[in-house]
PDB file of C-alpha atoms in Angstrom:
ATOM      1  CA  UNK Q  18       1.504 -13.318  74.325  1.00 72.00           C
ATOM      2  CA  UNK Q  19       3.810 -10.347  73.425  1.00 83.00           C
ATOM      3  CA  UNK Q  20       2.508  -6.922  74.431  1.00 81.00           C
ATOM      4  CA  UNK Q  21       3.042  -5.484  70.614  1.00 86.00           C
ATOM      5  CA  UNK Q  22       1.134  -8.692  69.212  1.00 87.00           C
ATOM      6  CA  UNK Q  23      -1.824  -8.272  71.460  1.00 84.00           C
ATOM      7  CA  UNK Q  24      -1.880  -4.419  71.098  1.00 87.00           C
ATOM      8  CA  UNK Q  25      -1.836  -5.356  67.032  1.00 89.00           C
ATOM      9  CA  UNK Q  26      -4.600  -7.904  67.464  1.00 89.00           C
ATOM     10  CA  UNK Q  27      -6.723  -5.742  69.315  1.00 86.00           C
ATOM     11  CA  UNK Q  28      -6.490  -2.795  66.776  1.00 89.00           C
ATOM     12  CA  UNK Q  29      -7.263  -5.405  63.892  1.00 92.00           C
ATOM     13  CA  UNK Q  30     -10.287  -6.470  65.949  1.00 91.00           C
ATOM     14  CA  UNK Q  31     -11.498  -2.884  66.408  1.00 88.00           C
ATOM     15  CA  UNK Q  32     -10.933  -2.063  62.727  1.00 92.00           C
ATOM     16  CA  UNK Q  33     -12.939  -5.420  61.931  1.00 93.00           C
ATOM     17  CA  UNK Q  34     -15.752  -4.361  64.518  1.00 89.00           C
ATOM     18  CA  UNK Q  35     -16.108  -0.735  62.900  1.00 89.00           C
ATOM     19  CA  UNK Q  36     -16.373  -2.287  59.356  1.00 94.00           C
ATOM     20  CA  UNK Q  37     -18.905  -4.581  60.620  1.00 93.00           C
ATOM     21  CA  UNK Q  38     -21.068  -1.891  62.346  1.00 91.00           C
ATOM     22  CA  UNK Q  39     -20.594   0.419  59.200  1.00 94.00           C
ATOM     23  CA  UNK Q  40     -21.860  -2.462  56.886  1.00 96.00           C
ATOM     24  CA  UNK Q  41     -24.698  -3.231  59.097  1.00 94.00           C
ATOM     25  CA  UNK Q  42     -25.667   0.764  59.334  1.00 95.00           C
ATOM     26  CA  UNK Q  43     -25.300   1.138  55.861  1.00 96.00           C
ATOM     27  CA  UNK Q  44     -27.562  -1.999  55.135  1.00 96.00           C
ATOM     28  CA  UNK Q  45     -30.177  -1.127  57.536  1.00 96.00           C
ATOM     29  CA  UNK Q  46     -30.611   2.485  56.761  1.00 96.00           C
ATOM     30  CA  UNK Q  47     -30.732   1.804  53.178  1.00 95.00           C
ATOM     31  CA  UNK Q  48     -33.697  -0.744  53.415  1.00 96.00           C
ATOM     32  CA  UNK Q  49     -35.327   1.885  55.732  1.00 96.00           C
ATOM     33  CA  UNK Q  50     -34.854   4.879  53.583  1.00 95.00           C
ATOM     34  CA  UNK Q  51     -34.500   3.894  50.138  1.00 93.00           C
ATOM     35  CA  UNK Q  52     -37.023   2.288  48.055  1.00 92.00           C
ATOM     36  CA  UNK Q  53     -36.026  -0.735  46.330  1.00 89.00           C
ATOM     37  CA  UNK Q  54     -37.017   0.601  42.830  1.00 89.00           C
ATOM     38  CA  UNK Q  55     -35.389   3.787  42.169  1.00 84.00           C
ATOM     39  CA  UNK Q  56     -37.220   6.561  40.308  1.00 83.00           C
ATOM     40  CA  UNK Q  57     -34.160   9.109  40.319  1.00 88.00           C
ATOM     41  CA  UNK Q  58     -30.364   9.069  40.419  1.00 88.00           C
ATOM     42  CA  UNK Q  59     -29.848  11.317  43.149  1.00 93.00           C
ATOM     43  CA  UNK Q  60     -31.746  10.776  46.608  1.00 93.00           C
ATOM     44  CA  UNK Q  61     -34.923  12.803  47.248  1.00 93.00           C
ATOM     45  CA  UNK Q  62     -34.852  15.229  50.080  1.00 95.00           C
ATOM     46  CA  UNK Q  63     -36.853  12.563  52.066  1.00 95.00           C
ATOM     47  CA  UNK Q  64     -34.565  10.117  51.397  1.00 95.00           C
ATOM     48  CA  UNK Q  65     -31.745  12.082  52.313  1.00 96.00           C
ATOM     49  CA  UNK Q  66     -33.305  13.253  55.599  1.00 97.00           C
ATOM     50  CA  UNK Q  67     -34.251   9.610  56.454  1.00 97.00           C
ATOM     51  CA  UNK Q  68     -30.751   8.356  55.969  1.00 97.00           C
ATOM     52  CA  UNK Q  69     -29.280  11.331  58.032  1.00 97.00           C
ATOM     53  CA  UNK Q  70     -31.465  10.540  60.809  1.00 97.00           C
ATOM     54  CA  UNK Q  71     -31.007   6.724  60.547  1.00 97.00           C
ATOM     55  CA  UNK Q  72     -27.316   7.198  60.570  1.00 96.00           C
ATOM     56  CA  UNK Q  73     -27.334   9.748  63.445  1.00 97.00           C
ATOM     57  CA  UNK Q  74     -29.483   7.358  65.681  1.00 96.00           C
ATOM     58  CA  UNK Q  75     -27.325   4.010  64.755  1.00 94.00           C
ATOM     59  CA  UNK Q  76     -23.944   5.897  65.742  1.00 93.00           C
ATOM     60  CA  UNK Q  77     -25.519   7.364  68.878  1.00 95.00           C
ATOM     61  CA  UNK Q  78     -26.733   3.887  69.864  1.00 93.00           C
ATOM     62  CA  UNK Q  79     -23.528   2.467  69.107  1.00 90.00           C
ATOM     63  CA  UNK Q  80     -21.877   4.999  71.306  1.00 92.00           C
ATOM     64  CA  UNK Q  81     -24.201   4.311  74.230  1.00 95.00           C
ATOM     65  CA  UNK Q  82     -23.879   0.569  74.064  1.00 91.00           C
ATOM     66  CA  UNK Q  83     -20.154   1.088  74.033  1.00 88.00           C
ATOM     67  CA  UNK Q  84     -20.124   2.824  77.019  1.00 93.00           C
ATOM     68  CA  UNK Q  85     -22.436   0.462  78.703  1.00 93.00           C
ATOM     69  CA  UNK Q  86     -20.386  -2.362  77.972  1.00 89.00           C
ATOM     70  CA  UNK Q  87     -17.323  -0.908  79.117  1.00 90.00           C
ATOM     71  CA  UNK Q  88     -19.142   0.048  82.537  1.00 92.00           C
ATOM     72  CA  UNK Q  89     -20.105  -3.421  82.722  1.00 90.00           C
ATOM     73  CA  UNK Q  90     -16.675  -4.798  81.906  1.00 88.00           C
ATOM     74  CA  UNK Q  91     -15.206  -2.627  84.632  1.00 89.00           C
ATOM     75  CA  UNK Q  92     -17.709  -3.709  87.178  1.00 90.00           C
ATOM     76  CA  UNK Q  93     -16.967  -7.240  86.135  1.00 88.00           C
ATOM     77  CA  UNK Q  94     -13.081  -6.720  86.607  1.00 88.00           C
ATOM     78  CA  UNK Q  95     -13.890  -5.302  90.068  1.00 89.00           C
ATOM     79  CA  UNK Q  96     -15.821  -8.172  91.336  1.00 90.00           C
ATOM     80  CA  UNK Q  97     -13.287 -10.834  89.932  1.00 89.00           C
ATOM     81  CA  UNK Q  98     -10.512  -8.834  91.557  1.00 88.00           C
ATOM     82  CA  UNK Q  99     -12.544  -8.770  94.850  1.00 86.00           C
ATOM     83  CA  UNK Q 100     -13.272 -12.468  94.610  1.00 87.00           C
ATOM     84  CA  UNK Q 101      -9.665 -13.183  94.211  1.00 87.00           C
ATOM     85  CA  UNK Q 102      -8.476 -11.097  96.931  1.00 86.00           C
ATOM     86  CA  UNK Q 103     -11.313 -12.558  99.162  1.00 76.00           C
ATOM     87  CA  UNK Q 104     -10.229 -16.273  98.518  1.00 60.00           C
ATOM     88  CA  UNK Q 105      -6.320 -15.683  98.389  1.00 52.00           C
TER      89      UNK Q 105
END
């Protein structure tokens, strides 16, 4: 595959994954923090605080998972490289 096409595909996948994460976060935090029957047009202080904390936790977890997956990926690449050089 052409390196430019691979880079473009990776960028498109990243945008798609970020959009999916944003949608999941929005849905999860809305379900958790905002009651299904609105009483007022504006968020209450409690709802706003809940949403702020929910989003912060979601983003923190997303960052931690990303770091862990990167770490595991690097370990897998090292193991594959060692296995390839050991059998070659």
